[in-house]
Coordinates of C-alpha atoms in Angstrom, one line a residue:
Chain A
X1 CA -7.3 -21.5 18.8
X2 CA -9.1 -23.3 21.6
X3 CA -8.9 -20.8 24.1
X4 CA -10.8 -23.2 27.3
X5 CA -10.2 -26.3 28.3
X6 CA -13.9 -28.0 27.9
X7 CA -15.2 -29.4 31.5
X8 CA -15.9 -32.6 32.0
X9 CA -19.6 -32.5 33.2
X10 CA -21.0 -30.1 30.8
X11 CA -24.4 -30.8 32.1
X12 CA -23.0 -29.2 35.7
X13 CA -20.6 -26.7 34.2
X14 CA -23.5 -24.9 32.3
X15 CA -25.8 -24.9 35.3
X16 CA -23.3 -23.5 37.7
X17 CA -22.6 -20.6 34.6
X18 CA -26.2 -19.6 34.0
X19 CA -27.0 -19.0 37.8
X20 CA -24.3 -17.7 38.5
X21 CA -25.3 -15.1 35.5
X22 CA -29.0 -15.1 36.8
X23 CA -27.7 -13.9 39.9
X24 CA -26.0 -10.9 39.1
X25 CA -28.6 -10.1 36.5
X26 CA -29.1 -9.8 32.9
X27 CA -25.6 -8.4 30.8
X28 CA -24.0 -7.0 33.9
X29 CA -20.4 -5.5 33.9
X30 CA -18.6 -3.9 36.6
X31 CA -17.2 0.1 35.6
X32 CA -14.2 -1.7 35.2
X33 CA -15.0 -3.6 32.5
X34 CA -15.1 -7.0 34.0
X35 CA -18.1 -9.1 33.1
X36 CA -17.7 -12.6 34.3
X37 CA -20.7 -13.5 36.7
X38 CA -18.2 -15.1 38.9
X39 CA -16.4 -12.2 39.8
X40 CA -19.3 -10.3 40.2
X41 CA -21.1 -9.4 43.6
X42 CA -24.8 -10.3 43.5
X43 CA -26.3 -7.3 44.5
X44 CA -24.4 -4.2 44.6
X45 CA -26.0 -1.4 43.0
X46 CA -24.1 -0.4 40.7
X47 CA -22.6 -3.5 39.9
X48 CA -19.3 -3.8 41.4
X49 CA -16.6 -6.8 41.4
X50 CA -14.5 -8.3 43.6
X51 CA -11.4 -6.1 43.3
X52 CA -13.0 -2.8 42.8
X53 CA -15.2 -3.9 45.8
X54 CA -12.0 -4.4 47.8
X55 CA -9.9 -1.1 46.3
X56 CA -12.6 0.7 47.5
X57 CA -12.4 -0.4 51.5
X58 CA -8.5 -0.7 50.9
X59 CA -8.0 -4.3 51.1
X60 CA -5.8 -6.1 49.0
X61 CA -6.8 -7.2 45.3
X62 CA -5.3 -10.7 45.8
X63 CA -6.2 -13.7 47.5
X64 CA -4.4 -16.7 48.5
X65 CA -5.3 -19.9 46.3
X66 CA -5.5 -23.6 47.5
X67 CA -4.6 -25.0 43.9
X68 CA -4.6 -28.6 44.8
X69 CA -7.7 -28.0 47.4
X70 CA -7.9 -26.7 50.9
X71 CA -8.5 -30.5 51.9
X72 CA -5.2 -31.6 50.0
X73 CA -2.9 -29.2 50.9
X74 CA -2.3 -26.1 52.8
X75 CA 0.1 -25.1 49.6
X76 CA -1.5 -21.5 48.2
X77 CA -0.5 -19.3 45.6
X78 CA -1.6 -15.2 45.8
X79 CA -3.8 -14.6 42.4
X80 CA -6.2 -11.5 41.6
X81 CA -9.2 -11.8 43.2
X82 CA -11.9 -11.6 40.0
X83 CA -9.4 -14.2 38.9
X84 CA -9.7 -16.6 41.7
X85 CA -13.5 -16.4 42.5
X86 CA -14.3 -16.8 38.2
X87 CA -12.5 -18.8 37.2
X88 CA -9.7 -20.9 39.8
X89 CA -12.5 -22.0 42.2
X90 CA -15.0 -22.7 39.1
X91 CA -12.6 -25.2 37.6
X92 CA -12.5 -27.1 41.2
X93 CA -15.8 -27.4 40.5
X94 CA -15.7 -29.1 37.9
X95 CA -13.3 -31.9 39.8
X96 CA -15.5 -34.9 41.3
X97 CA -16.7 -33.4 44.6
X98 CA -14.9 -36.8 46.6
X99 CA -11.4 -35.6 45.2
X100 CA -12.3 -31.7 45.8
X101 CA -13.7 -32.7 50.0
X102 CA -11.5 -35.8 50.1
X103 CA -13.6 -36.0 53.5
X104 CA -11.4 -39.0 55.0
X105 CA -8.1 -37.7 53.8
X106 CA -7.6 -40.3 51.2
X107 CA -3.5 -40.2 49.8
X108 CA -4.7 -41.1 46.7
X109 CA -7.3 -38.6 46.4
X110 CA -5.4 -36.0 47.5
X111 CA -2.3 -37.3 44.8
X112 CA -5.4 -36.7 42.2
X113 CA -6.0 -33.7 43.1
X114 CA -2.3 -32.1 43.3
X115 CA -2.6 -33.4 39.3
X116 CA -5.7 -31.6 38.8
X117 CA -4.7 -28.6 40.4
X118 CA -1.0 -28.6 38.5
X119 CA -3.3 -29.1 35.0
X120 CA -5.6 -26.1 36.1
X121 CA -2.7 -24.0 37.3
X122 CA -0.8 -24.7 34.2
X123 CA -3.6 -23.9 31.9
X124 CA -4.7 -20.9 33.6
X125 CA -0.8 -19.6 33.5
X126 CA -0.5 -20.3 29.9
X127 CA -3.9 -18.8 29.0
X128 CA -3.0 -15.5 30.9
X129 CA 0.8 -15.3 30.6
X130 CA 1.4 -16.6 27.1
X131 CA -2.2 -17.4 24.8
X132 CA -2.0 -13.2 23.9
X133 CA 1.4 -13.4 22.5
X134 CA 0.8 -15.2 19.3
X135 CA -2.1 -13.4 18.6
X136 CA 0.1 -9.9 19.2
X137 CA 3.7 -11.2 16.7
X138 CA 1.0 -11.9 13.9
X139 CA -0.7 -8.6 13.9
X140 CA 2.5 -7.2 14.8
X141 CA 3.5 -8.9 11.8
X142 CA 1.1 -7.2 9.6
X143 CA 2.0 -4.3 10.8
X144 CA 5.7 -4.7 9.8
X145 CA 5.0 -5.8 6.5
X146 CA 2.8 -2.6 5.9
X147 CA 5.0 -0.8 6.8
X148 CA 8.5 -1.7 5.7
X149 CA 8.0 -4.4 2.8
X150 CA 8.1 -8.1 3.4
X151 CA 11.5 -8.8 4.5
X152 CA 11.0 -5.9 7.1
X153 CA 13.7 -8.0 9.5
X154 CA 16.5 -7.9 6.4
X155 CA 18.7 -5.0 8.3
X156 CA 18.2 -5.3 11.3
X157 CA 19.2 -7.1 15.1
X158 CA 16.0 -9.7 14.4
X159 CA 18.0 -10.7 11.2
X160 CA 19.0 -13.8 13.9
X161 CA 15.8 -15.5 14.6
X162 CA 14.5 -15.6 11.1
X163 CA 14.6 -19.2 10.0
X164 CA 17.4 -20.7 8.5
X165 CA 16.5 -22.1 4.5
X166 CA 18.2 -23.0 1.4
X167 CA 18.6 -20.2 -1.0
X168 CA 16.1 -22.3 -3.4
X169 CA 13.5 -23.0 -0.9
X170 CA 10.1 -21.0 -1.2
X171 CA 7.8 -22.5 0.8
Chain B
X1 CA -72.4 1.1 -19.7
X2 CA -76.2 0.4 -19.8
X3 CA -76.3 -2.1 -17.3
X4 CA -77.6 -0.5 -14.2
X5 CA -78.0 -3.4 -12.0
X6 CA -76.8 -3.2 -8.3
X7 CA -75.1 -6.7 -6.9
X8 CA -74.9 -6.8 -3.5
X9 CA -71.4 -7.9 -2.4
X10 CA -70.0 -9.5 0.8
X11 CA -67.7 -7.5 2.6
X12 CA -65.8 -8.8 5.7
X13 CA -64.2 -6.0 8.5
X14 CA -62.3 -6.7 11.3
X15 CA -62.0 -3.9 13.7
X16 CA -59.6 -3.8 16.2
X17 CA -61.3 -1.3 19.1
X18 CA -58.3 0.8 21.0
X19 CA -58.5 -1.3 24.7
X20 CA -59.9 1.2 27.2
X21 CA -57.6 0.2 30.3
X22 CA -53.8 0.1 27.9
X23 CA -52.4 -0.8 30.9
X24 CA -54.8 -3.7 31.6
X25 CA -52.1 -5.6 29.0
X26 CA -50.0 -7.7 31.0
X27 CA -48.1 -9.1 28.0
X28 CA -44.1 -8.7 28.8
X29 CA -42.5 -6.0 26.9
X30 CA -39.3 -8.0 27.5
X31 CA -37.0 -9.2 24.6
X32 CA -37.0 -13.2 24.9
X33 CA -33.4 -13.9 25.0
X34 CA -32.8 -18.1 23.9
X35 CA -31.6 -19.9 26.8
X36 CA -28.1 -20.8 26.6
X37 CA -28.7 -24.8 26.2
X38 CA -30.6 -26.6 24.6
X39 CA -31.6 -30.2 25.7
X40 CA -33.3 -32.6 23.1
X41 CA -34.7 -35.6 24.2
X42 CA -36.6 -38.4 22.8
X43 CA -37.9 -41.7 24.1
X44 CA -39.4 -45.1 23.1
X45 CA -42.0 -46.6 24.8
X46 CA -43.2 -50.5 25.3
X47 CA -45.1 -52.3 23.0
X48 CA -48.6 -52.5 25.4
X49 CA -51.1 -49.6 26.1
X50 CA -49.3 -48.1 28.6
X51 CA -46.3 -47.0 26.2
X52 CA -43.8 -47.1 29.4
X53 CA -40.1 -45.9 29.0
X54 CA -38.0 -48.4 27.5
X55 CA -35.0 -46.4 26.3
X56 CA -34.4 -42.7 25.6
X57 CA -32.1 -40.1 23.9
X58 CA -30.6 -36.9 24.8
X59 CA -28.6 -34.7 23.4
X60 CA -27.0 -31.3 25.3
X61 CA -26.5 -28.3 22.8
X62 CA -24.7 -25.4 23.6
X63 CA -24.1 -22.5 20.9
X64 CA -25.1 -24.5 18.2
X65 CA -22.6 -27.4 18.9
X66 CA -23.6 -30.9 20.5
X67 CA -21.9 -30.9 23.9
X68 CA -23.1 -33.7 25.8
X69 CA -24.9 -36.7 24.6
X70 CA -26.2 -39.9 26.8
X71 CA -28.5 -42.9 26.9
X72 CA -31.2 -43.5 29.6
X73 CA -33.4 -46.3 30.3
X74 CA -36.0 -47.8 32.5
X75 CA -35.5 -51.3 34.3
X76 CA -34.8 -53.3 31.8
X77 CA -34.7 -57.4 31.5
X78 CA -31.1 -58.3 32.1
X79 CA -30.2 -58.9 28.3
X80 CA -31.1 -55.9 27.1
X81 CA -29.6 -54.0 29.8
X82 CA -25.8 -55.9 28.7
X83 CA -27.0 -54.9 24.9
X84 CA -27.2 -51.1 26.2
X85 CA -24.4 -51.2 28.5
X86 CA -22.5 -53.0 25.4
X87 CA -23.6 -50.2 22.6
X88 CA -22.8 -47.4 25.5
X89 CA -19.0 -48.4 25.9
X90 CA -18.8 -49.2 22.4
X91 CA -19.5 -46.0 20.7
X92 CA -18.8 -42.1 21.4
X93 CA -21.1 -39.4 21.3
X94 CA -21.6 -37.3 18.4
X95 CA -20.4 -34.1 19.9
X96 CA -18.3 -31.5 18.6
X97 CA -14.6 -30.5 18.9
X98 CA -15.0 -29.0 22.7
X99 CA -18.0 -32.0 23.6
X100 CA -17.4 -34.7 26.5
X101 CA -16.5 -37.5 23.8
X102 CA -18.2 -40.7 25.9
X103 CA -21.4 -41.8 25.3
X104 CA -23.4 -41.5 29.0
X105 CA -26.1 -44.3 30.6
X106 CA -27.8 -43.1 33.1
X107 CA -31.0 -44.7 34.4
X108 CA -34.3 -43.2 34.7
X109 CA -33.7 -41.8 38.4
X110 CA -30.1 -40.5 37.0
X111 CA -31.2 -39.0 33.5
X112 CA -34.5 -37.0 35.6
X113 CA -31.6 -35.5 38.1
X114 CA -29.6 -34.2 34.9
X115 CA -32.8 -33.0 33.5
X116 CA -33.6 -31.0 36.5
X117 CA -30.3 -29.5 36.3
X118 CA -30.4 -28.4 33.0
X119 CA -34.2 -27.9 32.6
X120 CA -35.3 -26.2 35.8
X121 CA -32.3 -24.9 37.2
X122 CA -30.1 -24.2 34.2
X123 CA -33.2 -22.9 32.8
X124 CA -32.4 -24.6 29.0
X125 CA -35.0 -25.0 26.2
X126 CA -36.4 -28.7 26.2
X127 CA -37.2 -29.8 22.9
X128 CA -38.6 -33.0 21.8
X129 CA -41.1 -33.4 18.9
X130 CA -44.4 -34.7 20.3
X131 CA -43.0 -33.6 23.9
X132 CA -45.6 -34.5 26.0
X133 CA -45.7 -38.0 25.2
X134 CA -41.4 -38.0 26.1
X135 CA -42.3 -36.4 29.5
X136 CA -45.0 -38.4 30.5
X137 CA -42.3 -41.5 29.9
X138 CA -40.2 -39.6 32.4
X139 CA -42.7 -39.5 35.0
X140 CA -43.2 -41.6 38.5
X141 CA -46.7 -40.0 39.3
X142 CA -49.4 -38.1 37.3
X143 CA -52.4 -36.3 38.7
X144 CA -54.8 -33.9 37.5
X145 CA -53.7 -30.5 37.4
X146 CA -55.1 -27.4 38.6
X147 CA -55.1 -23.7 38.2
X148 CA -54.2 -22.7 34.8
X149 CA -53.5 -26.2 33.7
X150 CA -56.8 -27.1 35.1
X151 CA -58.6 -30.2 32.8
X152 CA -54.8 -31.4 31.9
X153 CA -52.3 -34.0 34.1
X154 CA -49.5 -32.9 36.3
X155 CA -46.2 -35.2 36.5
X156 CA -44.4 -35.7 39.3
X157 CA -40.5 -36.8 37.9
X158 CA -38.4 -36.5 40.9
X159 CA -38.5 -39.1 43.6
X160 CA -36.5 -40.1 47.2
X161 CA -36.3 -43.4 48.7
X162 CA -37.3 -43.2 52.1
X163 CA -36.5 -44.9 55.0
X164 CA -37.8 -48.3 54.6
X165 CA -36.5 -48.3 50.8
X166 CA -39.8 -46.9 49.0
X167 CA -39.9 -44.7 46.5
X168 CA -41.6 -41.6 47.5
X169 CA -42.7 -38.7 45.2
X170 CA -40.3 -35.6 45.8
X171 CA -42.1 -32.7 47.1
X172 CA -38.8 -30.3 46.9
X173 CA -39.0 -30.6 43.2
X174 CA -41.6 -29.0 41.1
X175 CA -44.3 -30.9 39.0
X176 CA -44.8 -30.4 35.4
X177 CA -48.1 -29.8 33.8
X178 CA -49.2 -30.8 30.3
X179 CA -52.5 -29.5 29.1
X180 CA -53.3 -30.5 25.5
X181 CA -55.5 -27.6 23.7
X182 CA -55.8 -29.9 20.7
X183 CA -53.7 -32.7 18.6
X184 CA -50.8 -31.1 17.8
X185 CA -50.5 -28.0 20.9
X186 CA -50.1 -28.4 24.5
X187 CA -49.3 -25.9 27.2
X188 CA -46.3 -27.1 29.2
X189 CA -44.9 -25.4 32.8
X190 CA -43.5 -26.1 35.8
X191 CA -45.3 -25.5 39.1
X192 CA -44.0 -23.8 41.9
X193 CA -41.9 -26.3 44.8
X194 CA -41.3 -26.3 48.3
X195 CA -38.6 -24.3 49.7
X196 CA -37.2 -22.9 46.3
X197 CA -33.4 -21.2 46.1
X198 CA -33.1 -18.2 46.0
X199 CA -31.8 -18.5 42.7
X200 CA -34.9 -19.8 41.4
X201 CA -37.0 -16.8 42.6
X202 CA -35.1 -14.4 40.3
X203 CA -37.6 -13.9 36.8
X204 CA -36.1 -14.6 33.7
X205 CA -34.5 -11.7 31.9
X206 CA -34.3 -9.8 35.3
X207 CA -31.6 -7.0 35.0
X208 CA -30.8 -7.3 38.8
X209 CA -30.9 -10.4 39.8
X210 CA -33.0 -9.7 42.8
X211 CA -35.2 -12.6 44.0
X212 CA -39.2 -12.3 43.5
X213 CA -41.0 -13.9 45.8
X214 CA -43.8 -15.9 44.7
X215 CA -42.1 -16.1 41.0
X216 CA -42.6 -19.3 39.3
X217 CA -40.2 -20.4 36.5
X218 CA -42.4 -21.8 34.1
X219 CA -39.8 -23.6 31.7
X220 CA -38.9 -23.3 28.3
X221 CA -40.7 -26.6 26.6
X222 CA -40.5 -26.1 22.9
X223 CA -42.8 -29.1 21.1
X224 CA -41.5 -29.4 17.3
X225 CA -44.7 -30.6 16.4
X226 CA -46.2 -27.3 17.6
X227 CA -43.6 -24.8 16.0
X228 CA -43.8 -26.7 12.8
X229 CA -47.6 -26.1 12.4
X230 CA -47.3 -22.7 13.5
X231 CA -44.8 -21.7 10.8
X232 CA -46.9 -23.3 8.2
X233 CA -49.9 -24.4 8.4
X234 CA -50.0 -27.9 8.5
X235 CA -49.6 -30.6 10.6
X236 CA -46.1 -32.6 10.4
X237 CA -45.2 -35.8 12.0
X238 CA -40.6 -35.5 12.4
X239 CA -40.7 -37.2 9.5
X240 CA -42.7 -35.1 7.2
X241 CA -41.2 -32.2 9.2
X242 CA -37.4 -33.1 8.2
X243 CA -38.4 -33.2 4.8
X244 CA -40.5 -30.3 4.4
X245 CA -37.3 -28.4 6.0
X246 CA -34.3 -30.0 4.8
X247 CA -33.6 -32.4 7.4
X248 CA -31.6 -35.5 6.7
X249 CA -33.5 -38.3 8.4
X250 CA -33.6 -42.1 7.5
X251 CA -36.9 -43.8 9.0
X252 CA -35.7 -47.3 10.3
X253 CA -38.5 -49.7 9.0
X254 CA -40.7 -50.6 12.1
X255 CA -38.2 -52.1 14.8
X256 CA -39.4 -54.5 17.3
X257 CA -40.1 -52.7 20.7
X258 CA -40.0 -56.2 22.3
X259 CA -36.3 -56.3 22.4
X260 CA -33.7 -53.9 22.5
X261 CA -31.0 -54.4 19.5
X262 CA -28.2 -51.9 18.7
X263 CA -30.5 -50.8 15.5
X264 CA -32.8 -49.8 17.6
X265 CA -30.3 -47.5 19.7
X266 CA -28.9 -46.2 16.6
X267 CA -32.7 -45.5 15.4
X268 CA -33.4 -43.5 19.0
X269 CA -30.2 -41.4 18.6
X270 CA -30.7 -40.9 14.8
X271 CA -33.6 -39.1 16.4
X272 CA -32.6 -37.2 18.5
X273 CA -30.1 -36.1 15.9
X274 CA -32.4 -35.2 13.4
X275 CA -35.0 -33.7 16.0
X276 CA -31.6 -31.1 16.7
X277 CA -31.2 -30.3 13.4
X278 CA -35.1 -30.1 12.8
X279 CA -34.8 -27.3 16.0
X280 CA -32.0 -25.5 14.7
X281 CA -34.2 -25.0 11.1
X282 CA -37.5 -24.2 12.6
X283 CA -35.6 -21.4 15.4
X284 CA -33.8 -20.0 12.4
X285 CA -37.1 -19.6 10.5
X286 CA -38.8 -18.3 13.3
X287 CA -35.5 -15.8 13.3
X288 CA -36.3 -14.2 9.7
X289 CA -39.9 -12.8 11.1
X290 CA -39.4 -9.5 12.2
X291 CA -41.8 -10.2 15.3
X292 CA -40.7 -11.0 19.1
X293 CA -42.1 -14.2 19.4
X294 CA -40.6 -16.8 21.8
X295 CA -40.8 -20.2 19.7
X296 CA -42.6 -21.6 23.0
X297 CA -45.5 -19.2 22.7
X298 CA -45.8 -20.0 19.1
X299 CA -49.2 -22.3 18.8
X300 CA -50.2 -21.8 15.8
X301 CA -49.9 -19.6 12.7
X302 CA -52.3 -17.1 14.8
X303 CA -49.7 -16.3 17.4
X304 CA -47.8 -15.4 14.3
X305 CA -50.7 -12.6 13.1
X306 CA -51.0 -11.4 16.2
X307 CA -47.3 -11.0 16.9
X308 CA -47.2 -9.1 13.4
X309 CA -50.1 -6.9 15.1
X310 CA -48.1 -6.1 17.9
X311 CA -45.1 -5.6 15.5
X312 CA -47.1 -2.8 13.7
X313 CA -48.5 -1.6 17.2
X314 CA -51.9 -2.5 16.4
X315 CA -53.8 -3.3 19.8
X316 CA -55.5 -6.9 19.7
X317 CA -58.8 -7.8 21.3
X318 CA -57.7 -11.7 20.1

């Protein structure tokens, strides 16, 4: 399962991606765990990123989102921090920079842009809110079959959701 | 035995002294890590002596998959300019199930601005087979170099327009410097340019990312041509190269430079193709020696020995 959308200037998307790895240096993770470059602060020693960084002086983890573009629309949404700075901003981006400035406050650049952002939103919902679950019911699956038999469902409450077939049909 | 004779036989030694200053070695002890793209390119040049850019080829590769693929040409006579423009909206690029489907044309001045991107900035491996000869097609100016490259040419690629509408050389972009050793081997860098990012002052591989000032990237330029003859022995043209390794690669029967057809864009791209594939092959052979040799320091089977030496921690005096 594709799990990125591929951006539409590679040539540009993989430039932005290797500095911003150059800059926090070769394979570095925060203790947390958290590797992307983008939500990593050039710099710290250890490496630190964004929301430990901000735990650690007490501020608050999230940070208010302009998904359509601060030159678009004042509209924000409140999203995690490492979230917003690796990967939110770095699919703006990837939007043609007139449509991102919209330095004359073109309507029709700013309608683009409320598309984009909706498209980016969506897909960053979807791959944080729902891409896991299929992934977890198949092993979850497994699991079930191992353990109880194959028709693991048979007696009990999740009898309901299994499809409905004709007695004859196998496949 | 009754025979008593003495023959005198030739014997050959190599000794390899231990280096009195060990620390005199200023080879780097780092692990070279293969950039994360790879741009292929490959250009055809004019029928006269001067072999200008006509129309090139290039092809972005990321993680072994063809990402981004585009057309670039000089200034062209109107006619063969529609014939390009025609092919370009007519086909998509060969790139893979995450690539950007359309086929880009850029012009010169467009393609050398993506080049920088992804050769200077995104620090990528540039491959071509007989590179030199596609980056000189690239170039606006070409002077001799100095310094290491000393007795070779230095290219300028990038250019402005100033502000009576001339072209000017770009002095905020580096140069690149070709200095052939022989036939089939060049040395190929970068020089250093005014006001560089910060970005560009950290060293390749560094573990902090912490700016060196004075560093110089040098590039990754990877001639087919040259990794071919060090991994066997013998010199290759693509042709005899795709063969010898498995490539698939149909030679077009000698096109007409004088005129630009859609065969002949199919021939440049076929190319490129095949110069990919012939990278791909010659990387992975590279791969199976147990040595730590970056495929853009390999000049000839030699650099192979001597990384074996190194290998077996045997001190060279080559």
């Amino acid at each position: 399962m594709a799990r990125k959308r591929p951006p539409r200037d590679p040539s540009k998307a993989l430039r932005r991606k290797v500095v911003a790895s150059r800059r926090v240096g070769l394979d570095a993770s925060c203790s947390c765990g958290e590797k992307r470059p983008g939500a990593l602060i050039p710099g710290t020693k250890p490496t630190t990123c964004a929301a430990c960084q901000r735990a650690k002086t007490g501020q608050t983890p999230m940070d208010d989102h302009h998904p359509f573009g601060r030159a678009n629309s004042s509209i924000t949404i409140p999203v995690p921090v490492n979230d917003h700075r690796a990967r939110l901003s770095i699919d703006q981006m990837d939007w043609p920079r007139s449509t991102l400035m919209n330095a004359h406050g073109s309507p029709l650049l700013a309608a683009a842009a409320c598309v984009r952002g909706f498209i980016d939103t969506v897909f960053y919902l979807i791959e944080e809110s729902l891409l896991w679950i299929p992934d977890m019911l198949e092993l979850l699956d497994d699991f079930q079959v191992k353990k109880l038999g194959q028709q693991w469902w048979v007696k009990t409450e999740l009898k309901r959701f299994a499809p409905k077939r004709k007695p004859n049909d196998k496949s | 035995m009754t025979n008593h004779e003495i023959k005198s036989l030739p014997i050959g030694v190599r000794v390899f002294p231990a280096p009195t200053d060990v620390d005199g070695n200023t080879r780097s002890k780092k692990e070279w890590r293969q950039p994360a793209g790879m741009l292929v390119i490959h250009t055809e040049g004019s029928d006269d002596a001067a072999q200008k850019l006509l129309l090139g080829s290039a092809r972005l590769i990321i993680a072994g998959q063809c990402v981004e693929e585009c057309l670039f040409h000089s200034v062209l006579a109107k006619a063969a300019l529609r014939t390009v423009k025609k092919y370009a909206e007519h086909h998509a690029a060969e790139t893979g199930a995450g690539g950007f489907k359309q086929l880009r044309l850029l012009n010169l001045r467009e393609f050398v601005k993506v080049f920088y991107d992804l050769a200077y900035k995104a620090r990528c491996l540039v491959v071509g087979s007989n590179l030199p000869v596609h980056l000189s097609r690239l170039a606006f100016d070409s002077a001799p170099a100095r310094g290491f490259f000393a007795g070779g040419f230095s290219l300028g690629l990038w250019t402005y327009t100033d502000r009576n509408g001339r072209e000017r050389l770009d002095g905020f972009r580096p140069r690149i410097c070709i200095k052939y050793i022989d036939n089939k081997r060049a040395f190929i860098g970068f020089t250093a340019r005014y006001s560089p990012d910060k970005e560009d002052l950290i060293p390749e591989g560094s573990a902090t990312g912490e700016p060196q000032a004075g560093y110089i990237f040098p590039g990754h330029f990877l001639d087919l041509r040259t990794l071919a003859f060090a991994l066997t022995d013998e010199v290759y043209s693509l042709e005899g190269a795709c063969e010898a390794f498995g490539v698939e690669y149909e030679v077009e029967p000698a096109l007409s430079r004088s005129f630009i057809t859609k065969e002949y864009i199919d021939a440049t791209r076929r190319t490129v193709s095949a110069s990919s594939e012939l990278a791909r092959k010659l990387l992975d052979e590279l791969a199976k020696h147990p040595i730590a040799l970056p495929p853009t320091q390999a000049f000839s089977p030699a650099s192979l020995g001597k990384a074996y030496l190194r290998a077996m921690g045997i001190e060279t005096t080559l």
